[in-house]
PDB file of C-alpha atoms in Angstrom:
ATOM      1  CA  ASP I   5      18.794  -2.656  -8.203  1.00  0.00           C
ATOM      2  CA  PRO I   6      15.329  -1.241  -7.774  1.00  0.00           C
ATOM      3  CA  LYS I   7      12.711  -3.583  -9.125  1.00  0.00           C
ATOM      4  CA  ILE I   8       9.907  -1.049  -9.394  1.00  0.00           C
ATOM      5  CA  ILE I   9      10.901   2.298 -10.808  1.00  0.00           C
ATOM      6  CA  GLN I  10       8.764   5.383 -10.514  1.00  0.00           C
ATOM      7  CA  LYS I  11       9.645   8.634 -12.231  1.00  0.00           C
ATOM      8  CA  PRO I  12       9.921  11.380 -11.296  1.00  0.00           C
ATOM      9  CA  LYS I  13      10.453  11.170  -7.555  1.00  0.00           C
ATOM     10  CA  TYR I  14       9.128  14.704  -7.061  1.00  0.00           C
ATOM     11  CA  LEU I  15       6.827  16.662  -9.338  1.00  0.00           C
ATOM     12  CA  VAL I  16       5.472  20.181  -9.050  1.00  0.00           C
ATOM     13  CA  ALA I  17       2.637  21.253 -11.310  1.00  0.00           C
ATOM     14  CA  VAL I  18       0.338  24.209 -11.672  1.00  0.00           C
ATOM     15  CA  THR I  19      -3.420  23.982 -11.396  1.00  0.00           C
ATOM     16  CA  GLY I  20      -5.027  23.022 -14.676  1.00  0.00           C
ATOM     17  CA  SER I  21      -1.960  21.387 -16.178  1.00  0.00           C
ATOM     18  CA  GLU I  22      -1.433  17.755 -17.135  1.00  0.00           C
ATOM     19  CA  LYS I  23       1.236  15.368 -15.922  1.00  0.00           C
ATOM     20  CA  ILE I  24       2.227  11.764 -16.486  1.00  0.00           C
ATOM     21  CA  LEU I  25       3.624   9.604 -13.715  1.00  0.00           C
ATOM     22  CA  ILE I  26       5.820   6.767 -14.904  1.00  0.00           C
ATOM     23  CA  CYS I  27       5.971   3.262 -13.462  1.00  0.00           C
ATOM     24  CA  GLU I  28       8.060   0.329 -14.663  1.00  0.00           C
ATOM     25  CA  GLN I  29       8.477  -2.999 -12.911  1.00  0.00           C
ATOM     26  CA  TYR I  30      11.222  -5.551 -13.522  1.00  0.00           C
ATOM     27  CA  LEU I  31       9.801  -8.333 -11.409  1.00  0.00           C
ATOM     28  CA  GLY I  32       8.155 -10.125 -14.294  1.00  0.00           C
ATOM     29  CA  HIS I  33       4.751  -9.488 -12.768  1.00  0.00           C
ATOM     30  CA  ASN I  34       1.490  -9.594 -14.685  1.00  0.00           C
ATOM     31  CA  ALA I  35      -0.565  -7.256 -12.511  1.00  0.00           C
ATOM     32  CA  MET I  36       0.079  -3.616 -11.703  1.00  0.00           C
ATOM     33  CA  TYR I  37      -1.665  -1.074  -9.522  1.00  0.00           C
ATOM     34  CA  TRP I  38      -1.816   2.574  -8.564  1.00  0.00           C
ATOM     35  CA  TYR I  39      -2.429   3.828  -5.030  1.00  0.00           C
ATOM     36  CA  ARG I  40      -2.532   7.346  -3.647  1.00  0.00           C
ATOM     37  CA  GLN I  41      -1.393   8.579  -0.252  1.00  0.00           C
ATOM     38  CA  SER I  42      -2.464  12.065   0.763  1.00  0.00           C
ATOM     39  CA  ALA I  43      -2.267  13.996   4.001  1.00  0.00           C
ATOM     40  CA  LYS I  44      -6.012  13.673   4.502  1.00  0.00           C
ATOM     41  CA  LYS I  45      -6.629  10.029   3.725  1.00  0.00           C
ATOM     42  CA  PRO I  46      -4.945   6.688   4.195  1.00  0.00           C
ATOM     43  CA  LEU I  47      -3.475   4.896   1.238  1.00  0.00           C
ATOM     44  CA  GLU I  48      -6.213   4.499  -1.345  1.00  0.00           C
ATOM     45  CA  PHE I  49      -6.479   2.031  -4.162  1.00  0.00           C
ATOM     46  CA  MET I  50      -6.969   3.670  -7.546  1.00  0.00           C
ATOM     47  CA  PHE I  51      -6.572   1.154 -10.393  1.00  0.00           C
ATOM     48  CA  SER I  52      -5.519  -2.378 -11.104  1.00  0.00           C
ATOM     49  CA  TYR I  53      -4.376  -3.859 -14.391  1.00  0.00           C
ATOM     50  CA  SER I  54      -3.776  -7.458 -15.293  1.00  0.00           C
ATOM     51  CA  TYR I  55      -2.058  -8.410 -18.545  1.00  0.00           C
ATOM     52  CA  GLN I  56      -2.458  -4.776 -19.603  1.00  0.00           C
ATOM     53  CA  LYS I  57      -6.223  -4.816 -19.133  1.00  0.00           C
ATOM     54  CA  LEU I  58      -8.079  -2.693 -16.617  1.00  0.00           C
ATOM     55  CA  MET I  59      -9.444  -4.885 -13.840  1.00  0.00           C
ATOM     56  CA  ASP I  60     -10.701  -2.444 -11.267  1.00  0.00           C
ATOM     57  CA  ASN I  61     -11.147   1.308 -11.066  1.00  0.00           C
ATOM     58  CA  GLN I  62     -12.002   2.956  -7.782  1.00  0.00           C
ATOM     59  CA  THR I  63     -11.112   6.481  -8.827  1.00  0.00           C
ATOM     60  CA  ALA I  64     -14.143   8.655  -9.242  1.00  0.00           C
ATOM     61  CA  SER I  65     -12.574  11.153 -11.576  1.00  0.00           C
ATOM     62  CA  SER I  66     -11.941  10.527 -15.267  1.00  0.00           C
ATOM     63  CA  ARG I  67      -9.053  12.981 -14.998  1.00  0.00           C
ATOM     64  CA  PHE I  68      -6.970  10.010 -13.909  1.00  0.00           C
ATOM     65  CA  GLN I  69      -6.153   7.692 -16.785  1.00  0.00           C
ATOM     66  CA  PRO I  70      -3.759   4.745 -16.553  1.00  0.00           C
ATOM     67  CA  GLN I  71      -1.780   3.888 -19.652  1.00  0.00           C
ATOM     68  CA  SER I  72      -0.118   0.548 -20.262  1.00  0.00           C
ATOM     69  CA  SER I  73       2.133   0.518 -23.306  1.00  0.00           C
ATOM     70  CA  LYS I  74       3.946  -2.661 -22.230  1.00  0.00           C
ATOM     71  CA  LYS I  75       3.166  -5.396 -19.747  1.00  0.00           C
ATOM     72  CA  ASN I  76       5.702  -4.036 -17.273  1.00  0.00           C
ATOM     73  CA  HIS I  77       4.615  -0.405 -17.626  1.00  0.00           C
ATOM     74  CA  LEU I  78       1.664   1.330 -16.060  1.00  0.00           C
ATOM     75  CA  ASP I  79       1.801   5.086 -16.301  1.00  0.00           C
ATOM     76  CA  LEU I  80      -0.753   7.427 -14.786  1.00  0.00           C
ATOM     77  CA  GLN I  81      -1.900  10.468 -16.714  1.00  0.00           C
ATOM     78  CA  ILE I  82      -3.577  13.184 -14.678  1.00  0.00           C
ATOM     79  CA  THR I  83      -5.303  16.029 -16.484  1.00  0.00           C
ATOM     80  CA  ALA I  84      -6.727  19.336 -15.289  1.00  0.00           C
ATOM     81  CA  LEU I  85      -4.708  19.092 -12.094  1.00  0.00           C
ATOM     82  CA  LYS I  86      -6.143  20.457  -8.875  1.00  0.00           C
ATOM     83  CA  PRO I  87      -4.451  21.261  -5.564  1.00  0.00           C
ATOM     84  CA  ASP I  88      -6.401  18.371  -4.005  1.00  0.00           C
ATOM     85  CA  ASP I  89      -4.517  16.017  -6.316  1.00  0.00           C
ATOM     86  CA  SER I  90      -1.389  16.729  -4.274  1.00  0.00           C
ATOM     87  CA  ALA I  91      -0.310  13.394  -2.868  1.00  0.00           C
ATOM     88  CA  THR I  92       2.263  10.674  -3.165  1.00  0.00           C
ATOM     89  CA  TYR I  93       1.312   8.204  -5.872  1.00  0.00           C
ATOM     90  CA  PHE I  94       2.532   4.657  -5.471  1.00  0.00           C
ATOM     91  CA  CYS I  95       2.745   2.057  -8.148  1.00  0.00           C
ATOM     92  CA  ALA I  96       2.633  -1.596  -7.129  1.00  0.00           C
ATOM     93  CA  SER I  97       2.787  -4.944  -8.853  1.00  0.00           C
ATOM     94  CA  SER I  98       2.070  -8.584  -8.149  1.00  0.00           C
ATOM     95  CA  GLN I  99       2.792 -11.826  -9.925  1.00  0.00           C
ATOM     96  CA  ASP I 100      -0.882 -12.193 -10.672  1.00  0.00           C
ATOM     97  CA  THR I 101      -4.227 -11.214  -9.232  1.00  0.00           C
ATOM     98  CA  GLY I 102      -5.911 -13.312  -6.606  1.00  0.00           C
ATOM     99  CA  LEU I 103      -5.340 -14.067  -2.974  1.00  0.00           C
ATOM    100  CA  GLY I 104      -1.856 -15.149  -2.097  1.00  0.00           C
ATOM    101  CA  TYR I 105      -0.148 -12.888  -4.605  1.00  0.00           C
ATOM    102  CA  GLU I 106       1.714 -10.197  -2.745  1.00  0.00           C
ATOM    103  CA  GLN I 107       1.724  -6.619  -3.919  1.00  0.00           C
ATOM    104  CA  TYR I 108       5.100  -4.894  -3.967  1.00  0.00           C
ATOM    105  CA  PHE I 109       5.362  -1.142  -4.006  1.00  0.00           C
ATOM    106  CA  GLY I 110       7.570   1.346  -5.754  1.00  0.00           C
ATOM    107  CA  PRO I 111       9.158   4.340  -4.017  1.00  0.00           C
ATOM    108  CA  GLY I 112       6.394   6.736  -5.049  1.00  0.00           C
ATOM    109  CA  THR I 113       6.070  10.019  -6.906  1.00  0.00           C
ATOM    110  CA  ARG I 114       5.319  12.986  -4.728  1.00  0.00           C
ATOM    111  CA  LEU I 115       3.075  15.379  -6.646  1.00  0.00           C
ATOM    112  CA  THR I 116       2.473  18.938  -5.512  1.00  0.00           C
ATOM    113  CA  VAL I 117      -0.117  20.996  -7.348  1.00  0.00           C
ATOM    114  CA  LEU I 118       0.125  24.748  -6.831  1.00  0.00           C
TER     115      LEU I 118
ATOM    116  CA  GLY M  24     -16.037  -0.516   0.891  1.00  0.00           C
ATOM    117  CA  GLU M  25     -13.969  -2.111   3.558  1.00  0.00           C
ATOM    118  CA  GLN M  26     -13.281  -0.035   6.657  1.00  0.00           C
ATOM    119  CA  VAL M  27      -9.991  -0.510   8.432  1.00  0.00           C
ATOM    120  CA  GLU M  28      -9.205   1.171  11.727  1.00  0.00           C
ATOM    121  CA  GLN M  29      -5.638   1.211  12.977  1.00  0.00           C
ATOM    122  CA  ARG M  30      -4.297   2.206  16.362  1.00  0.00           C
ATOM    123  CA  PRO M  31      -2.386   3.782  17.894  1.00  0.00           C
ATOM    124  CA  PRO M  32      -1.463   6.555  15.459  1.00  0.00           C
ATOM    125  CA  HIS M  33       1.787   7.120  17.338  1.00  0.00           C
ATOM    126  CA  LEU M  34       3.773   4.682  19.434  1.00  0.00           C
ATOM    127  CA  SER M  35       7.028   5.270  21.256  1.00  0.00           C
ATOM    128  CA  VAL M  36       8.945   2.445  22.909  1.00  0.00           C
ATOM    129  CA  ARG M  37      12.420   1.910  24.255  1.00  0.00           C
ATOM    130  CA  GLU M  38      14.908  -0.334  22.548  1.00  0.00           C
ATOM    131  CA  GLY M  39      14.305  -3.939  23.539  1.00  0.00           C
ATOM    132  CA  ASP M  40      10.648  -3.417  24.384  1.00  0.00           C
ATOM    133  CA  SER M  41       7.718  -4.827  22.442  1.00  0.00           C
ATOM    134  CA  ALA M  42       5.532  -2.714  20.219  1.00  0.00           C
ATOM    135  CA  ILE M  43       1.985  -3.755  19.383  1.00  0.00           C
ATOM    136  CA  ILE M  44      -0.125  -2.286  16.603  1.00  0.00           C
ATOM    137  CA  ILE M  45      -3.752  -3.233  16.123  1.00  0.00           C
ATOM    138  CA  CYS M  46      -6.141  -3.060  13.210  1.00  0.00           C
ATOM    139  CA  THR M  47      -9.836  -3.824  13.120  1.00  0.00           C
ATOM    140  CA  TYR M  48     -11.851  -4.378  10.002  1.00  0.00           C
ATOM    141  CA  THR M  49     -15.529  -4.554   9.173  1.00  0.00           C
ATOM    142  CA  ASP M  50     -16.023  -7.114   6.454  1.00  0.00           C
ATOM    143  CA  SER M  51     -16.137 -10.684   7.671  1.00  0.00           C
ATOM    144  CA  ALA M  52     -15.347 -11.857   4.149  1.00  0.00           C
ATOM    145  CA  THR M  53     -11.888 -10.333   4.450  1.00  0.00           C
ATOM    146  CA  ALA M  54      -9.529 -13.023   3.376  1.00  0.00           C
ATOM    147  CA  TYR M  55      -5.982 -11.708   3.300  1.00  0.00           C
ATOM    148  CA  PHE M  56      -4.070  -9.562   5.724  1.00  0.00           C
ATOM    149  CA  SER M  57      -0.732  -7.817   5.324  1.00  0.00           C
ATOM    150  CA  TRP M  58       1.600  -5.533   7.197  1.00  0.00           C
ATOM    151  CA  TYR M  59       3.792  -2.971   5.465  1.00  0.00           C
ATOM    152  CA  LYS M  60       6.589  -0.743   6.754  1.00  0.00           C
ATOM    153  CA  GLN M  61       7.276   2.703   5.342  1.00  0.00           C
ATOM    154  CA  GLU M  62      10.516   4.425   6.229  1.00  0.00           C
ATOM    155  CA  ALA M  63      10.837   8.168   5.819  1.00  0.00           C
ATOM    156  CA  GLY M  64      10.684   9.180   2.172  1.00  0.00           C
ATOM    157  CA  ALA M  65      10.491   5.604   0.973  1.00  0.00           C
ATOM    158  CA  GLY M  66       7.939   3.224  -0.470  1.00  0.00           C
ATOM    159  CA  LEU M  67       6.144   0.453   1.350  1.00  0.00           C
ATOM    160  CA  GLN M  68       8.045  -2.646   2.323  1.00  0.00           C
ATOM    161  CA  LEU M  69       6.000  -5.799   2.737  1.00  0.00           C
ATOM    162  CA  LEU M  70       6.648  -7.388   6.131  1.00  0.00           C
ATOM    163  CA  MET M  71       4.281 -10.300   6.380  1.00  0.00           C
ATOM    164  CA  SER M  72       0.950 -11.574   5.132  1.00  0.00           C
ATOM    165  CA  VAL M  73      -1.501 -14.137   6.419  1.00  0.00           C
ATOM    166  CA  LEU M  74      -4.537 -15.810   4.988  1.00  0.00           C
ATOM    167  CA  SER M  75      -7.747 -15.842   6.970  1.00  0.00           C
ATOM    168  CA  ASN M  76      -7.242 -19.472   7.964  1.00  0.00           C
ATOM    169  CA  VAL M  77      -4.091 -18.570   9.920  1.00  0.00           C
ATOM    170  CA  ASP M  78      -4.353 -17.375  13.526  1.00  0.00           C
ATOM    171  CA  ARG M  79      -0.709 -16.704  14.205  1.00  0.00           C
ATOM    172  CA  LYS M  80       2.452 -16.270  12.197  1.00  0.00           C
ATOM    173  CA  GLU M  81       5.949 -15.443  13.370  1.00  0.00           C
ATOM    174  CA  GLU M  82       8.909 -14.337  11.295  1.00  0.00           C
ATOM    175  CA  GLN M  83      12.137 -12.605  12.232  1.00  0.00           C
ATOM    176  CA  GLY M  84      11.004 -10.924  15.425  1.00  0.00           C
ATOM    177  CA  LEU M  85       7.513 -10.139  14.123  1.00  0.00           C
ATOM    178  CA  THR M  86       4.316 -11.821  15.236  1.00  0.00           C
ATOM    179  CA  VAL M  87       1.013 -11.397  13.445  1.00  0.00           C
ATOM    180  CA  LEU M  88      -2.145 -12.457  15.250  1.00  0.00           C
ATOM    181  CA  LEU M  89      -5.524 -12.716  13.590  1.00  0.00           C
ATOM    182  CA  ASN M  90      -8.714 -12.868  15.632  1.00  0.00           C
ATOM    183  CA  LYS M  91     -11.488 -13.441  13.127  1.00  0.00           C
ATOM    184  CA  LYS M  92     -14.219 -13.418  15.727  1.00  0.00           C
ATOM    185  CA  ASP M  93     -13.301  -9.896  16.804  1.00  0.00           C
ATOM    186  CA  LYS M  94     -12.133  -8.913  13.303  1.00  0.00           C
ATOM    187  CA  ARG M  95      -8.817  -7.826  14.742  1.00  0.00           C
ATOM    188  CA  LEU M  96      -5.332  -8.073  13.350  1.00  0.00           C
ATOM    189  CA  SER M  97      -2.234  -7.235  15.335  1.00  0.00           C
ATOM    190  CA  LEU M  98       1.474  -6.854  14.704  1.00  0.00           C
ATOM    191  CA  ASN M  99       3.873  -7.392  17.559  1.00  0.00           C
ATOM    192  CA  LEU M 100       7.479  -6.318  17.177  1.00  0.00           C
ATOM    193  CA  THR M 101       9.392  -8.118  19.879  1.00  0.00           C
ATOM    194  CA  ALA M 102      12.621  -6.531  21.110  1.00  0.00           C
ATOM    195  CA  ALA M 103      12.274  -3.427  18.961  1.00  0.00           C
ATOM    196  CA  HIS M 104      15.420  -1.580  17.902  1.00  0.00           C
ATOM    197  CA  PRO M 105      15.925   1.928  16.481  1.00  0.00           C
ATOM    198  CA  GLY M 106      15.991   0.565  12.931  1.00  0.00           C
ATOM    199  CA  ASP M 107      12.360  -0.426  13.393  1.00  0.00           C
ATOM    200  CA  SER M 108      11.362   3.232  13.605  1.00  0.00           C
ATOM    201  CA  ALA M 109       8.985   3.826  10.705  1.00  0.00           C
ATOM    202  CA  VAL M 110       5.311   4.046   9.845  1.00  0.00           C
ATOM    203  CA  TYR M 111       3.524   0.708   9.829  1.00  0.00           C
ATOM    204  CA  PHE M 112       0.381  -0.002   7.850  1.00  0.00           C
ATOM    205  CA  CYS M 113      -1.991  -2.889   7.974  1.00  0.00           C
ATOM    206  CA  ALA M 114      -3.754  -3.805   4.763  1.00  0.00           C
ATOM    207  CA  VAL M 115      -6.675  -6.127   4.258  1.00  0.00           C
ATOM    208  CA  ARG M 116      -8.087  -7.687   1.168  1.00  0.00           C
ATOM    209  CA  PHE M 117     -11.447  -9.268   0.600  1.00  0.00           C
ATOM    210  CA  TYR M 118     -11.670  -8.148  -2.967  1.00  0.00           C
ATOM    211  CA  TYR M 119      -9.158 -10.168  -4.889  1.00  0.00           C
ATOM    212  CA  ASN M 120      -6.847  -7.397  -5.949  1.00  0.00           C
ATOM    213  CA  VAL M 121      -7.700  -4.331  -3.846  1.00  0.00           C
ATOM    214  CA  LEU M 122      -5.779  -3.573  -0.681  1.00  0.00           C
ATOM    215  CA  TYR M 123      -7.533  -1.493   1.964  1.00  0.00           C
ATOM    216  CA  PHE M 124      -5.078   0.216   4.268  1.00  0.00           C
ATOM    217  CA  GLY M 125      -5.213   1.399   7.839  1.00  0.00           C
ATOM    218  CA  SER M 126      -4.224   4.969   8.596  1.00  0.00           C
ATOM    219  CA  GLY M 127      -0.761   4.021   9.806  1.00  0.00           C
ATOM    220  CA  THR M 128       1.157   3.931  13.082  1.00  0.00           C
ATOM    221  CA  LYS M 129       4.288   5.966  13.481  1.00  0.00           C
ATOM    222  CA  LEU M 130       6.633   3.901  15.613  1.00  0.00           C
ATOM    223  CA  THR M 131       9.602   5.504  17.329  1.00  0.00           C
ATOM    224  CA  VAL M 132      12.112   3.260  19.047  1.00  0.00           C
ATOM    225  CA  GLU M 133      14.329   5.171  21.403  1.00  0.00           C
ATOM    226  CA  PRO M 134      17.830   3.888  22.296  1.00  0.00           C
TER     227      PRO M 134
END
Protein backbone atom coordinates (compact mmCIF):
# COMPACT_ATOMS: atom_id res chain seq x y z
CA ASP A 1 0.00 0.00 0.00
CA PRO A 2 1.31 3.44 -0.80
CA LYS A 3 2.49 5.22 2.29
CA ILE A 4 2.47 8.73 0.86
CA ILE A 5 -0.54 9.58 -1.24
CA GLN A 6 -0.67 12.55 -3.55
CA LYS A 7 -3.82 13.56 -5.38
CA PRO A 8 -4.42 14.10 -8.18
CA LYS A 9 -1.68 12.43 -10.19
CA TYR A 10 -2.23 14.80 -13.11
CA LEU A 11 -3.79 18.25 -13.05
CA VAL A 12 -4.47 20.71 -15.84
CA ALA A 13 -5.38 24.28 -14.97
CA VAL A 14 -5.89 27.53 -16.78
CA THR A 15 -3.85 30.64 -16.12
CA GLY A 16 -5.23 32.65 -13.24
CA SER A 17 -7.09 29.80 -11.59
CA GLU A 18 -6.49 28.22 -8.19
CA LYS A 19 -5.74 24.60 -7.38
CA ILE A 20 -5.06 22.52 -4.30
CA LEU A 21 -2.62 19.63 -4.33
CA ILE A 22 -3.31 16.97 -1.73
CA CYS A 23 -0.74 15.05 0.29
CA GLU A 24 -1.35 12.45 2.99
CA GLN A 25 1.26 10.28 4.64
CA TYR A 26 0.64 7.08 6.60
CA LEU A 27 4.14 6.60 7.92
CA GLY A 28 3.45 8.21 11.26
CA HIS A 29 5.92 10.97 10.46
CA ASN A 30 5.98 14.34 12.17
CA ALA A 31 7.59 16.39 9.40
CA MET A 32 6.33 16.99 5.89
CA TYR A 33 7.71 18.84 2.90
CA TRP A 34 6.93 20.10 -0.58
CA TYR A 35 9.40 20.05 -3.47
CA ARG A 36 8.99 21.09 -7.08
CA GLN A 37 10.55 19.55 -10.17
CA SER A 38 10.31 21.53 -13.39
CA ALA A 39 11.88 21.13 -16.79
CA LYS A 40 14.13 24.12 -16.18
CA LYS A 41 15.40 23.48 -12.68
CA PRO A 42 16.45 20.58 -10.51
CA LEU A 43 14.27 19.49 -7.66
CA GLU A 44 13.70 22.50 -5.43
CA PHE A 45 12.72 22.63 -1.81
CA MET A 46 9.62 24.71 -1.17
CA PHE A 47 8.33 24.24 2.40
CA SER A 48 8.83 22.17 5.49
CA TYR A 49 6.41 21.59 8.33
CA SER A 50 7.00 19.94 11.66
CA TYR A 51 4.11 19.06 13.96
CA GLN A 52 1.90 21.13 11.66
CA LYS A 53 4.01 24.25 12.07
CA LEU A 54 5.89 25.94 9.25
CA MET A 55 9.62 25.44 9.71
CA ASP A 56 11.12 26.71 6.50
CA ASN A 57 9.85 28.49 3.42
CA GLN A 58 12.06 28.89 0.39
CA THR A 59 9.31 29.79 -2.04
CA ALA A 60 9.44 33.40 -3.06
CA SER A 61 5.82 33.70 -4.05
CA SER A 62 2.95 34.02 -1.59
CA ARG A 63 0.76 32.37 -4.22
CA PHE A 64 1.93 29.08 -2.77
CA GLN A 65 0.34 28.33 0.58
CA PRO A 66 0.70 25.03 2.45
CA GLN A 67 -2.23 23.91 4.54
CA SER A 68 -2.01 21.35 7.31
CA SER A 69 -5.39 20.29 8.66
CA LYS A 70 -4.01 17.16 10.33
CA LYS A 71 -0.53 16.03 11.30
CA ASN A 72 -0.38 13.60 8.39
CA HIS A 73 -1.74 16.06 5.82
CA LEU A 74 0.08 18.84 4.03
CA ASP A 75 -1.81 20.24 1.09
CA LEU A 76 -0.48 22.92 -1.23
CA GLN A 77 -2.77 25.68 -2.43
CA ILE A 78 -1.61 27.58 -5.49
CA THR A 79 -3.45 30.73 -6.50
CA ALA A 80 -3.31 32.89 -9.62
CA LEU A 81 -1.66 30.08 -11.54
CA LYS A 82 0.89 30.89 -14.20
CA PRO A 83 2.32 28.73 -16.99
CA ASP A 84 5.69 28.84 -15.18
CA ASP A 85 4.06 26.98 -12.30
CA SER A 86 3.88 23.92 -14.54
CA ALA A 87 5.93 21.26 -12.80
CA THR A 88 5.70 18.05 -10.86
CA TYR A 89 5.12 18.74 -7.18
CA PHE A 90 6.41 16.18 -4.73
CA CYS A 91 5.38 15.80 -1.16
CA ALA A 92 7.81 14.17 1.26
CA SER A 93 7.87 13.26 4.92
CA SER A 94 10.33 12.26 7.60
CA GLN A 95 10.04 10.91 11.11
CA ASP A 96 11.31 14.20 12.44
CA THR A 97 13.54 17.06 11.40
CA GLY A 98 17.26 16.92 11.93
CA LEU A 99 20.13 15.04 10.42
CA GLY A 100 19.68 11.32 10.22
CA TYR A 101 15.97 11.46 9.49
CA GLU A 102 15.37 10.32 5.96
CA GLN A 103 12.90 12.05 3.70
CA TYR A 104 10.56 9.79 1.76
CA PHE A 105 8.77 11.03 -1.31
CA GLY A 106 5.32 10.60 -2.73
CA PRO A 107 4.63 9.85 -6.40
CA GLY A 108 4.06 13.50 -7.30
CA THR A 109 1.34 15.61 -8.88
CA ARG A 110 2.08 16.76 -12.38
CA LEU A 111 0.58 20.22 -12.88
CA THR A 112 0.19 21.78 -16.30
CA VAL A 113 -0.94 25.38 -16.51
CA LEU A 114 -2.28 26.47 -19.89
CA GLY B 1 22.14 28.45 -0.95
CA GLU B 2 23.95 25.23 -1.49
CA GLN B 3 25.12 24.50 -5.02
CA VAL B 4 25.19 20.91 -6.18
CA GLU B 5 26.64 19.89 -9.52
CA GLN B 6 25.94 16.42 -10.85
CA ARG B 7 27.51 14.62 -13.77
CA PRO B 8 27.13 13.10 -16.23
CA PRO B 9 23.61 14.10 -17.28
CA HIS B 10 23.32 10.93 -19.34
CA LEU B 11 25.09 7.62 -18.86
CA SER B 12 24.74 4.46 -20.90
CA VAL B 13 26.37 1.20 -19.85
CA ARG B 14 26.04 -2.44 -20.75
CA GLU B 15 24.56 -4.96 -18.40
CA GLY B 16 27.17 -6.13 -15.92
CA ASP B 17 29.28 -3.00 -16.20
CA SER B 18 29.74 -0.41 -13.48
CA ALA B 19 28.11 2.99 -13.58
CA ILE B 20 29.55 5.93 -11.67
CA ILE B 21 27.73 9.17 -10.96
CA ILE B 22 29.45 12.11 -9.31
CA CYS B 23 28.22 15.13 -7.43
CA THR B 24 30.18 18.09 -6.13
CA TYR B 25 28.94 20.57 -3.60
CA THR B 26 30.07 23.95 -2.38
CA ASP B 27 29.31 24.21 1.30
CA SER B 28 31.86 22.56 3.54
CA ALA B 29 29.29 22.48 6.33
CA THR B 30 27.26 19.96 4.34
CA ALA B 31 26.52 17.19 6.73
CA TYR B 32 24.25 14.63 5.10
CA PHE B 33 24.31 13.06 1.69
CA SER B 34 21.70 10.95 -0.07
CA TRP B 35 21.08 9.24 -3.36
CA TYR B 36 17.62 8.84 -4.85
CA LYS B 37 16.35 6.88 -7.85
CA GLN B 38 13.44 8.04 -9.97
CA GLU B 39 11.89 5.62 -12.41
CA ALA B 40 9.79 6.91 -15.28
CA GLY B 41 6.60 8.53 -14.04
CA ALA B 42 7.32 7.67 -10.43
CA GLY B 43 8.42 9.41 -7.27
CA LEU B 44 11.86 9.36 -5.73
CA GLN B 45 13.09 6.21 -4.07
CA LEU B 46 15.72 6.64 -1.40
CA LEU B 47 18.74 4.44 -2.11
CA MET B 48 21.29 5.30 0.51
CA SER B 49 22.42 8.09 2.81
CA VAL B 50 25.66 8.84 4.58
CA LEU B 51 26.68 11.27 7.25
CA SER B 52 29.70 13.46 6.71
CA ASN B 53 31.82 11.32 9.02
CA VAL B 54 31.49 8.33 6.67
CA ASP B 55 33.88 7.94 3.73
CA ARG B 56 32.43 4.82 2.19
CA LYS B 57 29.24 2.83 2.43
CA GLU B 58 28.17 -0.25 0.51
CA GLU B 59 24.72 -1.77 0.27
CA GLN B 60 23.20 -4.20 -2.20
CA GLY B 61 25.46 -3.52 -5.16
CA LEU B 62 25.72 0.22 -4.48
CA THR B 63 28.79 2.02 -3.20
CA VAL B 64 28.74 5.60 -1.99
CA LEU B 65 32.05 7.40 -1.60
CA LEU B 66 32.44 10.74 0.10
CA ASN B 67 35.55 12.85 -0.38
CA LYS B 68 35.14 15.80 1.96
CA LYS B 69 38.40 17.41 0.94
CA ASP B 70 37.27 17.65 -2.67
CA LYS B 71 33.60 18.06 -1.71
CA ARG B 72 32.71 15.16 -3.96
CA LEU B 73 30.14 12.45 -3.57
CA SER B 74 29.88 9.47 -5.88
CA LEU B 75 27.52 6.58 -6.46
CA ASN B 76 28.86 3.42 -8.02
CA LEU B 77 26.43 0.81 -9.29
CA THR B 78 28.43 -2.37 -9.65
CA ALA B 79 27.20 -4.94 -12.17
CA ALA B 80 24.34 -2.79 -13.44
CA HIS B 81 21.27 -4.49 -14.88
CA PRO B 82 18.41 -3.15 -17.02
CA GLY B 83 16.23 -2.67 -13.94
CA ASP B 84 18.69 -0.02 -12.78
CA SER B 85 17.72 2.20 -15.70
CA ALA B 86 16.31 5.37 -14.17
CA VAL B 87 17.24 8.92 -13.25
CA TYR B 88 19.51 9.19 -10.23
CA PHE B 89 19.74 12.25 -8.02
CA CYS B 90 22.18 13.16 -5.34
CA ALA B 91 20.91 15.31 -2.51
CA VAL B 92 22.88 17.10 0.15
CA ARG B 93 21.82 18.66 3.38
CA PHE B 94 23.62 21.15 5.55
CA TYR B 95 20.47 22.85 6.67
CA TYR B 96 18.71 20.45 8.96
CA ASN B 97 15.62 19.83 6.91
CA VAL B 98 16.30 21.13 3.39
CA LEU B 99 17.53 18.80 0.68
CA TYR B 100 19.48 20.34 -2.19
CA PHE B 101 19.39 18.17 -5.28
CA GLY B 102 21.69 17.67 -8.21
CA SER B 103 20.27 17.96 -11.70
CA GLY B 104 20.02 14.21 -12.18
CA THR B 105 21.71 11.52 -14.26
CA LYS B 106 19.69 9.46 -16.67
CA LEU B 107 21.16 5.97 -16.57
CA THR B 108 20.42 3.49 -19.33
CA VAL B 109 21.57 -0.08 -18.89
CA GLU B 110 21.54 -1.98 -22.13
CA PRO B 111 21.18 -5.80 -22.18
